[in-house]
Coordinates of C-alpha atoms in Angstrom, one line a residue:
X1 CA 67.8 -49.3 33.9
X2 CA 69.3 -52.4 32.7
X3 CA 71.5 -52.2 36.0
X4 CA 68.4 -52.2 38.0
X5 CA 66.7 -54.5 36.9
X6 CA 69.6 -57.0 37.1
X7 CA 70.7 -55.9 40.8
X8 CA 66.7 -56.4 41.0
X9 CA 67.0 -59.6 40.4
X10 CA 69.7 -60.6 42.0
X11 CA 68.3 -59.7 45.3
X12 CA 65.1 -62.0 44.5
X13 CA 67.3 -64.7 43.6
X14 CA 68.7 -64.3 47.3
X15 CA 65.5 -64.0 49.4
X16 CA 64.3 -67.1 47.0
X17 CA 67.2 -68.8 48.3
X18 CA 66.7 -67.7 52.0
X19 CA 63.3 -69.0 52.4
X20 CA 64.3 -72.4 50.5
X21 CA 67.0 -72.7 53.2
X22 CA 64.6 -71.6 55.8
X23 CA 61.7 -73.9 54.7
X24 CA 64.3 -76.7 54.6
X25 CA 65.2 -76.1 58.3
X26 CA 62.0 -75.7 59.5
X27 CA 61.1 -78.8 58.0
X28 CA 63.9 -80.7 59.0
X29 CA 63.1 -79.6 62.4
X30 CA 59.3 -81.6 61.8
X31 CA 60.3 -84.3 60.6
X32 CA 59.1 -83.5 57.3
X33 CA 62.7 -84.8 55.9
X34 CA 61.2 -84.9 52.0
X35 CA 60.1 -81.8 51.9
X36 CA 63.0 -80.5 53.3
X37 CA 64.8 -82.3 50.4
X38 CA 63.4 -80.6 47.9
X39 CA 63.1 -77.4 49.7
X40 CA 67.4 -77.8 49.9
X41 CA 67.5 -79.3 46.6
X42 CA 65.4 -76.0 44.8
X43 CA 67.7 -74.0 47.0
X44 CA 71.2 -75.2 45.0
X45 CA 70.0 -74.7 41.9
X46 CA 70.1 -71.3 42.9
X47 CA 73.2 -71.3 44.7
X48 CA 75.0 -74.9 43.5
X49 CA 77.8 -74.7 46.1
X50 CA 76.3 -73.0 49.2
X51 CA 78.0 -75.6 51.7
X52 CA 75.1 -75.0 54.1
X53 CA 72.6 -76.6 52.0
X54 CA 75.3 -79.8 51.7
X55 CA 74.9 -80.1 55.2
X56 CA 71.1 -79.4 55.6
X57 CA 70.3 -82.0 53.0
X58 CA 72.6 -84.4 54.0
X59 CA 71.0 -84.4 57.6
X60 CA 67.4 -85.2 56.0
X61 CA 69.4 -87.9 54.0
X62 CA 70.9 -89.7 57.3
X63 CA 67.5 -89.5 59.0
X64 CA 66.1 -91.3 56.2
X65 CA 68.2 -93.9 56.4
X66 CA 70.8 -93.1 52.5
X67 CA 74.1 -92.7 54.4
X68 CA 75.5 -92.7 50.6
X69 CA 73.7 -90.0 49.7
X70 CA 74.8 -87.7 53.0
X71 CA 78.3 -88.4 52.2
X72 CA 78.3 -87.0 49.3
X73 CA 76.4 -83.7 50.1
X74 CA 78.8 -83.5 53.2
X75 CA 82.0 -84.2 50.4
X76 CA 80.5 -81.3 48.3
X77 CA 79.9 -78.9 51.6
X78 CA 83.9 -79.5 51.9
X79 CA 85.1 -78.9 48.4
X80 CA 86.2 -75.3 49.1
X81 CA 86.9 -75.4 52.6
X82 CA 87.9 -78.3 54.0
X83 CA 88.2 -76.8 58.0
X84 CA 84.3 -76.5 57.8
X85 CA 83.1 -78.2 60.7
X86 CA 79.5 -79.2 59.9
X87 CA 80.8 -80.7 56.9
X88 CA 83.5 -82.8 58.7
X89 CA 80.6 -83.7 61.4
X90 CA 78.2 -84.7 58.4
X91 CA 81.0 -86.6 57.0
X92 CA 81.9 -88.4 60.0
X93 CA 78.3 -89.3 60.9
X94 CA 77.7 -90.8 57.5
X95 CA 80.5 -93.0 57.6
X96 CA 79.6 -94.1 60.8
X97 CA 76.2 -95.1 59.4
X98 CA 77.8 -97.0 56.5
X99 CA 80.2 -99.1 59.2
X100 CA 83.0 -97.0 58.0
X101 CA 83.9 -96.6 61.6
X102 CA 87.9 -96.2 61.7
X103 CA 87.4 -93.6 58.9
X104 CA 84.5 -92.0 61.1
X105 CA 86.7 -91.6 63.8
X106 CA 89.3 -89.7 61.6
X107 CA 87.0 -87.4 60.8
X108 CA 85.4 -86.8 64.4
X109 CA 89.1 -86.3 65.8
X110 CA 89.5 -83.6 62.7
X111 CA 86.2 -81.7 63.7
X112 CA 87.0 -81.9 67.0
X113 CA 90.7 -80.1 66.7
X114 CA 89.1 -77.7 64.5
X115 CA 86.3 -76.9 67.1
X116 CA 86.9 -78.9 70.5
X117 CA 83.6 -77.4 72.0
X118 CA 81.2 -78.9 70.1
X119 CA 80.5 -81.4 72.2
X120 CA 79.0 -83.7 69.4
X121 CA 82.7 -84.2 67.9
X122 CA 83.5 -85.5 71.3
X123 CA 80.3 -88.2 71.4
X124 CA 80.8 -89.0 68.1
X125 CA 84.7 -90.1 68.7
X126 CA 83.1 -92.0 71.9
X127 CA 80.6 -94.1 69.7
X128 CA 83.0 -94.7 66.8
X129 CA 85.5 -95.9 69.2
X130 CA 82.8 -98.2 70.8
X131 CA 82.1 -99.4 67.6
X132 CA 85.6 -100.5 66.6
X133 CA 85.7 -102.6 69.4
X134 CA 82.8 -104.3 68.8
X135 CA 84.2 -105.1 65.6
X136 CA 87.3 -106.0 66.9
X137 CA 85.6 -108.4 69.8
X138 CA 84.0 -110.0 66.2
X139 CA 86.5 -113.2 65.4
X140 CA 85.1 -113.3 61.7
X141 CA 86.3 -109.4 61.6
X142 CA 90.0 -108.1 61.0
X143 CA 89.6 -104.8 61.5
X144 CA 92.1 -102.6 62.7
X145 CA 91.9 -101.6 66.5
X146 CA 92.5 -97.6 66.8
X147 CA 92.1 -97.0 70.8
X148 CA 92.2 -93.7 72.6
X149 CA 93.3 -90.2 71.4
X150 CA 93.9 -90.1 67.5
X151 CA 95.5 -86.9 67.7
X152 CA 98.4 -88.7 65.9
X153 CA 96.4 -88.5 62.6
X154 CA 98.4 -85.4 61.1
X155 CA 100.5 -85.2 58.1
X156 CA 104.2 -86.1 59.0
X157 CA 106.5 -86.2 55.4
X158 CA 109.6 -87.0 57.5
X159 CA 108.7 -89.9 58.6
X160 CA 105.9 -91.4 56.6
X161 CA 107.0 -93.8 53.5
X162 CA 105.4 -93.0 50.2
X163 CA 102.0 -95.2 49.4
X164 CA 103.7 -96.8 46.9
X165 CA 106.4 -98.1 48.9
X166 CA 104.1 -99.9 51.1
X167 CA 101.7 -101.5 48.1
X168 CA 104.8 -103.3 46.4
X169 CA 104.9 -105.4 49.6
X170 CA 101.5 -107.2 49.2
X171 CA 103.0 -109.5 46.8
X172 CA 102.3 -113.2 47.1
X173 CA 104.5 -115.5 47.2
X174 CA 102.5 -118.3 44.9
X175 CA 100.8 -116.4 42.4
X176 CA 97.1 -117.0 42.4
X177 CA 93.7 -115.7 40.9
X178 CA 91.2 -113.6 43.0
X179 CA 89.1 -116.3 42.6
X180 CA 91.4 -118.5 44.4
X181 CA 92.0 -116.2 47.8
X182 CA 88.4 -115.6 47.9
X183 CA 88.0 -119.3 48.2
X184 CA 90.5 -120.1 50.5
X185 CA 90.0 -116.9 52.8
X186 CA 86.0 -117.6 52.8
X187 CA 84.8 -114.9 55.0
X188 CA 88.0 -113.5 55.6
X189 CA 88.4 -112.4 52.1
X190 CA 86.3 -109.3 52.4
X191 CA 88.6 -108.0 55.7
X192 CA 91.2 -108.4 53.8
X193 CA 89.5 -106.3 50.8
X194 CA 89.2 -104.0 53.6
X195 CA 92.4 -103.4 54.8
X196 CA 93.5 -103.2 50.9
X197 CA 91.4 -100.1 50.7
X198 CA 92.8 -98.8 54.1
X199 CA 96.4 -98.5 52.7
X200 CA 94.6 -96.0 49.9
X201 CA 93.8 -93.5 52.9
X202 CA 97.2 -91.3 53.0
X203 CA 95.9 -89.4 56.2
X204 CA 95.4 -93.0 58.1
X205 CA 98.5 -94.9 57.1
X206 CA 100.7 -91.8 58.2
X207 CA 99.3 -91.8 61.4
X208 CA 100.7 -93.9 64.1
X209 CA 99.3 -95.9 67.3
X210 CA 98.8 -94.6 70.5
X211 CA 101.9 -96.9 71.4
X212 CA 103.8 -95.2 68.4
X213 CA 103.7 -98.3 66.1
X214 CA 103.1 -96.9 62.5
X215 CA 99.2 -97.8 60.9
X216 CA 100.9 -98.8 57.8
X217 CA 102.7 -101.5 59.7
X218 CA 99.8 -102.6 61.5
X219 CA 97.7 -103.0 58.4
X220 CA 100.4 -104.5 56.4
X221 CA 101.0 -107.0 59.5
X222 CA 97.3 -108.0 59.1
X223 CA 97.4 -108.7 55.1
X224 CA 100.7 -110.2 55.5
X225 CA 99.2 -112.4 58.0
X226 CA 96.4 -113.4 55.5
X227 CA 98.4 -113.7 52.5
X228 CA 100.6 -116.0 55.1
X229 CA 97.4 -118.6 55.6
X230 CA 96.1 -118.0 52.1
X231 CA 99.1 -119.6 50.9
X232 CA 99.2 -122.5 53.7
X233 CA 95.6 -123.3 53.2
X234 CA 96.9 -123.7 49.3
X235 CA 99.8 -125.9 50.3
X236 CA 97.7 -127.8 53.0
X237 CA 94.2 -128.8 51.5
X238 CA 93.4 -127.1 48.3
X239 CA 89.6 -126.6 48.4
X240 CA 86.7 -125.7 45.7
X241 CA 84.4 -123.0 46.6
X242 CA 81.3 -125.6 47.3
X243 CA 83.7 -127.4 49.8
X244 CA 84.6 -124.0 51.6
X245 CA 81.2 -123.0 51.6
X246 CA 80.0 -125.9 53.3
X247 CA 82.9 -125.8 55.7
X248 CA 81.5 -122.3 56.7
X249 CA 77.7 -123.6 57.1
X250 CA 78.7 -126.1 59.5
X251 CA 81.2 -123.8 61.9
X252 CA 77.7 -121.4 61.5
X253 CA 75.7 -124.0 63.0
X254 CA 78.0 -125.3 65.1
X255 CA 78.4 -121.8 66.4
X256 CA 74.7 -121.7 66.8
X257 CA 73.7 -124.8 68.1
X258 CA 74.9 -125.2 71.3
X259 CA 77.3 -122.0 72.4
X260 CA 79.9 -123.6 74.8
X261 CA 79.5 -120.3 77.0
X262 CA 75.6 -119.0 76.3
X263 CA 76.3 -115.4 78.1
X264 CA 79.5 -115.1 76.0
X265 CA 77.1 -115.9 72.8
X266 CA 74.5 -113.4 73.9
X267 CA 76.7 -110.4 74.7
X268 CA 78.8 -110.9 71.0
X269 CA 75.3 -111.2 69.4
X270 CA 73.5 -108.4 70.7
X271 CA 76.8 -106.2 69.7
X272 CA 76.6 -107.4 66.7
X273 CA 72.8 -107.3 65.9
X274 CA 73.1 -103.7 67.4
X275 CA 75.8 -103.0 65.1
X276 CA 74.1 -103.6 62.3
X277 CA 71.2 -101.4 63.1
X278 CA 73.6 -98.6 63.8
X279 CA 75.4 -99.2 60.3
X280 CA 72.4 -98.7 58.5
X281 CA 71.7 -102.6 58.1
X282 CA 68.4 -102.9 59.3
X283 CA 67.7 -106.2 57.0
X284 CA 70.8 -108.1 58.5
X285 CA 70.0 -106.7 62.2
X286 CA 66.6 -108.5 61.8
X287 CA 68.3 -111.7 60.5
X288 CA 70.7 -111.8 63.2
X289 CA 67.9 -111.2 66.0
X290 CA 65.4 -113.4 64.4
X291 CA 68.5 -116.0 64.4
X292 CA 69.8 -115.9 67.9
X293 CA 65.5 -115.8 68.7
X294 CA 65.4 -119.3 67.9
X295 CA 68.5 -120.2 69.7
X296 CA 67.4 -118.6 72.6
X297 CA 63.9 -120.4 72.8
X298 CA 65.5 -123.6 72.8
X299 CA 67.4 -123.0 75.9
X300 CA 66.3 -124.2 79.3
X301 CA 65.9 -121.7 82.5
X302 CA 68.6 -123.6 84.0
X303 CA 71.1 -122.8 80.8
X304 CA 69.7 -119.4 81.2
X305 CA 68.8 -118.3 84.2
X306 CA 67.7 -114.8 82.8
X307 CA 65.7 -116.3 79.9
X308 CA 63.2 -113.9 79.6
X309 CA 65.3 -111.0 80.1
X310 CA 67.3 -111.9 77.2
X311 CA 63.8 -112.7 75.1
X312 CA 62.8 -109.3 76.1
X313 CA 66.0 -107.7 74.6
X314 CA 65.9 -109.7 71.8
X315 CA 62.1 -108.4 70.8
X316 CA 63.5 -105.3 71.4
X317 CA 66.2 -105.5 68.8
X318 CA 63.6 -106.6 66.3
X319 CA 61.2 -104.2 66.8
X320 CA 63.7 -101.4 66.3
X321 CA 64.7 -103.3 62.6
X322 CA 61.4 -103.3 61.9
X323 CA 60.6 -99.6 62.8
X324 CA 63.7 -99.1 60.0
X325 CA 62.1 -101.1 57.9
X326 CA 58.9 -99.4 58.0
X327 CA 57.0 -102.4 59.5
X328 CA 55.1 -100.8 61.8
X329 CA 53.1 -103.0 62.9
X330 CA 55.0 -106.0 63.3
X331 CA 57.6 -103.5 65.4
X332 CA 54.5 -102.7 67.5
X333 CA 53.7 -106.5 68.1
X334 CA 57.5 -107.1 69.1
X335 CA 57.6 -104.1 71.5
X336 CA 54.9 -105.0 73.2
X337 CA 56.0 -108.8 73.7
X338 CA 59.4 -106.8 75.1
X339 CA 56.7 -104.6 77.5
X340 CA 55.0 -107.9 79.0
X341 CA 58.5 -109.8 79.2
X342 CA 59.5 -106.8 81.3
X343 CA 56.5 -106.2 83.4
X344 CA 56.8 -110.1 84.2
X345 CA 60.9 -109.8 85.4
X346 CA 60.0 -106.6 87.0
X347 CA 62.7 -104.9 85.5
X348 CA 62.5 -101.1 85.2
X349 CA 64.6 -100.2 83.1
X350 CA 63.3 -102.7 80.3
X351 CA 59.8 -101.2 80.9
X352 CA 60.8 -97.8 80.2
X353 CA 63.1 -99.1 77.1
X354 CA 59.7 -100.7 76.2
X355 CA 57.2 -97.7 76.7
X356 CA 59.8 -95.7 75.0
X357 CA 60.0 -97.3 71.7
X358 CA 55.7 -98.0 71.6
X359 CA 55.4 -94.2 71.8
X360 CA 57.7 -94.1 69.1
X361 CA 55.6 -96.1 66.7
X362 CA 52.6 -94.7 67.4
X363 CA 54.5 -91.1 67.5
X364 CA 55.6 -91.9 63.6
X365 CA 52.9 -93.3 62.4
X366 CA 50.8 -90.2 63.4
X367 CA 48.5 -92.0 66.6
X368 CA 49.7 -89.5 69.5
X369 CA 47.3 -90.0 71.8
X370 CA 48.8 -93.4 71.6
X371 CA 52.3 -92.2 72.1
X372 CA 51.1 -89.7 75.0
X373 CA 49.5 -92.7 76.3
X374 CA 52.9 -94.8 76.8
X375 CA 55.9 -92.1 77.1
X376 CA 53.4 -90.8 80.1
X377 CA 53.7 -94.2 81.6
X378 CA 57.6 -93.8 81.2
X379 CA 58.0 -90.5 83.0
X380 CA 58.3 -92.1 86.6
X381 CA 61.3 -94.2 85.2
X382 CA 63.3 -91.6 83.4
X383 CA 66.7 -91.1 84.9
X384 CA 68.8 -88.2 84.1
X385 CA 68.5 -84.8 82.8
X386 CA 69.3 -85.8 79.2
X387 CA 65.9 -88.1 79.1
X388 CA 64.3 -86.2 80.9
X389 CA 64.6 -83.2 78.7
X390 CA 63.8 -85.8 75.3
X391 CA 60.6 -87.3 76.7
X392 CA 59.5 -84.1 77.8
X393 CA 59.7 -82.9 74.6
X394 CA 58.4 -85.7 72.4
X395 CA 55.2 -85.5 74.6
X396 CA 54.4 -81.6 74.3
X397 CA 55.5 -82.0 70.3
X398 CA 53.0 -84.6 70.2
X399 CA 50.1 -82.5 71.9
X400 CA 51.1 -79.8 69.3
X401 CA 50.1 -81.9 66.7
X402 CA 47.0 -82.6 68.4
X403 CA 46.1 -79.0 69.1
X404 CA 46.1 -79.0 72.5
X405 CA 48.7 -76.1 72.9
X406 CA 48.2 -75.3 76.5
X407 CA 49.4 -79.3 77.3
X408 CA 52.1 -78.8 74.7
X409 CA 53.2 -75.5 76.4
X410 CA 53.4 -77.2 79.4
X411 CA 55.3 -79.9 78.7
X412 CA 57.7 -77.5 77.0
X413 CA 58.2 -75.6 80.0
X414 CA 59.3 -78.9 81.7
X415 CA 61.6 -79.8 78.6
X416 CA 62.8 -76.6 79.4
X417 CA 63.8 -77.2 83.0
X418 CA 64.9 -80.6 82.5
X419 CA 67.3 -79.0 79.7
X420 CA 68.5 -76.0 81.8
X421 CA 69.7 -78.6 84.6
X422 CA 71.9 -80.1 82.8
X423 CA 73.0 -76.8 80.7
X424 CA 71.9 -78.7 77.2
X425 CA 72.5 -76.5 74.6
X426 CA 70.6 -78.6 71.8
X427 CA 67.7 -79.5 74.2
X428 CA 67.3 -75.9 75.9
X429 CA 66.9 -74.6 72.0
X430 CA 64.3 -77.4 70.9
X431 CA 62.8 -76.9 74.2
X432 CA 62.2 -73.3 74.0
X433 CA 61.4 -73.7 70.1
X434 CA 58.4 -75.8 71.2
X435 CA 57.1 -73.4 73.8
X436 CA 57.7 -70.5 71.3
X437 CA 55.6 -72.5 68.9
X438 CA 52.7 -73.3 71.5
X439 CA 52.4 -69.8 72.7
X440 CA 52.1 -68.6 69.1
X441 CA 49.1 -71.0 68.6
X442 CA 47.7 -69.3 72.4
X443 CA 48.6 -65.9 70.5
X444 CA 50.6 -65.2 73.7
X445 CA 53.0 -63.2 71.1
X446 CA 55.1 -61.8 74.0
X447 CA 55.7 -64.9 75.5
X448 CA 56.8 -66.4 71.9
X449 CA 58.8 -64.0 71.1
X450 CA 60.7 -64.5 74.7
X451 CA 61.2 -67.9 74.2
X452 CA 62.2 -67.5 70.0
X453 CA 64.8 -65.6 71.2
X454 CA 66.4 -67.8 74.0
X455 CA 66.3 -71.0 71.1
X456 CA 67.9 -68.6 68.8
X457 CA 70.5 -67.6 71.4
X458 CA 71.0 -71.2 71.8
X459 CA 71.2 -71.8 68.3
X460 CA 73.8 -69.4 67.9
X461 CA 75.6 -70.9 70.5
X462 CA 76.2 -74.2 68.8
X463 CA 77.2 -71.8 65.7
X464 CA 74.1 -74.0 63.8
X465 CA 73.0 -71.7 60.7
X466 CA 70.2 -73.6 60.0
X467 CA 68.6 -73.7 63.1
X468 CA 69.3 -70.0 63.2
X469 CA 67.7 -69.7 60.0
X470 CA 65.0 -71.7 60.8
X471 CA 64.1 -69.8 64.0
X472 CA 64.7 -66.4 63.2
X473 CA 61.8 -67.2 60.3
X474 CA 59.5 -67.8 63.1
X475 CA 60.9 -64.8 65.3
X476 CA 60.3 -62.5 62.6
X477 CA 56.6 -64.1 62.0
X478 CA 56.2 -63.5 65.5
X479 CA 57.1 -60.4 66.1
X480 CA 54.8 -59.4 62.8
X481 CA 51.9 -61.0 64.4
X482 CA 52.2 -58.9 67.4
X483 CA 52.8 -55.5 66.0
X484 CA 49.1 -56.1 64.2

């Protein structure tokens, strides 16, 4: 009896745990990224190393903006197995988020040779690689350049020097404190903190270039470099740290003052303030845009012949901080200014930039009649299947919420199309998920269970278990609902 009652339990224990993965799914799926927190966090105190639930709840984490937090539920997802793909995606993604872009791009490359057709490895190695250059492009950044293919990135004993025979190079040749280099090296010092911790990656510094110079080299060449003009900048003009900073205020304003080449200055500054954003720094995007704002405003039409094009961009940058920051309305105000700037130029592609992100606000914040109002505008600008499919989407999900199921069924359908077109996988399942979801609310059970089953399909496809989960949930309530 005692047997029974265990085995009893133990299969409770598991359908407890099914539904807490489920409900998390389902409400990561919604948008409800709390709740599906602490539906995945119940879930692994049932089952503390079910790598699934790493990955589910470090999703919710990177949409809410704690890349720190993802990391370490996608670390955990990969403690026994360290080929699982979701976890090495997760991984990636939130050091891409923290700026951690070389060591993103490891991780994509690894996912990618594991699974090369998930076609998300492949976009991910794309926009890390983008991002790298950006920093590169940066003069106040050090950062190692890693270009193309970074298949090299394998274990290689043979020809690979031990760690410790590259760390006893870094010796200086004037002994001096930490103090004294961060002084000297101003805002160099934390590049070359950087690099330091580089050298601790074994995978990275036994990987070579593309050209088939060794990392290790190339990051030793840059400390040695830096210890090189440390110890110069010692010799030369020993400095206090009040001096240096002030040395650093005025090459700022300099900068900033009057750009010798303003298109130069814009294009570095909106890769930068964009950057940011992407990093996770919403706070220093906002400073940066708000910055180069002023700068801008100064300038005469003849300096910039574009000036309120550039305006335009720069309000959008701002308004996308501020949606980060949860500033709502102050985003609002700023992507409207970005909707007249472009409606004054005449310049499509702005406008629809513009209508995009107003929907967006009033889409999070919970007005979507609002956001109906403005992505509707948008729909005569879209170009390409892959927007097409999005805004499709984002409409009928925002007629859902409205209960106006017929309209969101119909926009599904077109999500649907737009997805099909372009043979989406992700969009054709979220499509199909929505018209499942609308039909259900119609009680058109047939036709819900029909299109349940092509997102599952889909689902399956990408080899996502939580959206499988998630959806076969609603399948099964479906098919219940029917059979009544």
């Amino acid at each position: 009896m005692a047997d029974t009652d265990e085995d009893h339990n133990g299969q409770n224990s598991k359908g407890v745990f099914s539904t807490l993965m489920a409900d998390g799914d389902w409400l990561y799926l919604k948008g409800e990224y709390k709740k599906a927190i602490e539906s995945f966090t119940t879930a692994l105190t049932l089952k503390p190393d079910d790598k699934n639930c790493f990955v589910g709840r470090a999703k919710c984490y990177l949409k809410m903006g704690q890349p720190e937090n993802a990391l370490k539920d996608a670390e955990a997802s990969l403690k026994k197995d360290k080929t699982f793909c979701e976890g090495l995606y997760q991984k990636a993604e939130a050091l891409y988020y923290m700026g951690e872009f070389e060591f993103a791009l490891v991780f994509y490359h690894r996912g990618q040779k594991i699974r090369p057709q998930i076609q998300e490895f492949r976009l991910g190695i794309q926009k890390a690689q983008e991002a790298i250059e950006n920093s590169v492009g940066n003069p106040s950044t050090v950062k190692l350049e890693i270009m193309g293919d970074l298949s090299f990135l394998q274990k290689d004993e043979e020809r690979a020097q031990p760690i410790t025979a590259i760390q006893h190079l870094t010796k200086e040749k004037t002994p001096k404190s930490e103090k004294t280099s961060k002084q000297l090296l101003g805002e160099f010092y934390s590049d070359k903190k950087y690099l330091e911790n580089l050298l601790k990656d074994e995978d990275l510094v036994k990987g070579r270039t593309k050209g088939g110079e060794k990392l290790q080299d190339v990051i030793q060449g840059c400390l040695t470099y830096l210890d090189t003009c440390t110890e110069f900048w010692n010799q030369e003009k020993p400095i206090c740290a009040q001096e240096s900073k002030v040395m650093q205020q005025k090459c700022i304003k300099n900068r900033y003052s009057s750009p010798s080449d303003p298109a130069e200055f814009l294009l570095k500054s909106l890769n930068e303030i964009d950057t940011e954003l992407t990093s996770g720094n919403a706070e220093r995007s906002l400073k940066k845009a708000e910055e180069v704002m002023k700068i801008v405003q100064k300038w005469s039409e003849r300096e910039v012949p574009n000036k309120k094009e550039v305006l335009g961009n720069l309000y959008s940058c701002i308004g996308n901080a501020l949606i980060e920051l949860g500033d709502m309305d102050n985003a609002l105000n700023h992507h409207q200014k970005d909707l007249e700037m472009a409606k004054q130029c005449k310049l499509q592609e702005a406008m629809s930039r513009a209508l995009d992100n107003i929907g967006r606000v009033y889409a999070q914040t919970g007005q979507f009649t609002q956001a109906i109002e403005f992505w509707e505008k948008k729909i005569p600008l879209v170009r390409g299947g892959l927007e097409k499919a999005w805004l499709f989407h984002e409409i009928g999900w925002c007629y859902l919420e409205l209960n106006r199921h017929e309209e969101s069924r119909d926009y599904g359908i077109r999500s649907v199309t737009a997805a099909d077109e372009i043979d989406d996988e992700k969009w054709q399942m979220n499509a199909n998920v929505l018209v499942a979801q609308s039909e259900f609310k119609l009680g058109n059970f047939e036709s819900c269970i029909t299109h349940f089953e092509r997102a599952l399909n889909h689902a399956k496809q990408q080899e996502d278990d939580s959206a499988v989960n998630a959806i076969q949930k609603a399948l099964d309530e479906a098919k219940q609902q029917l059979s009544l």
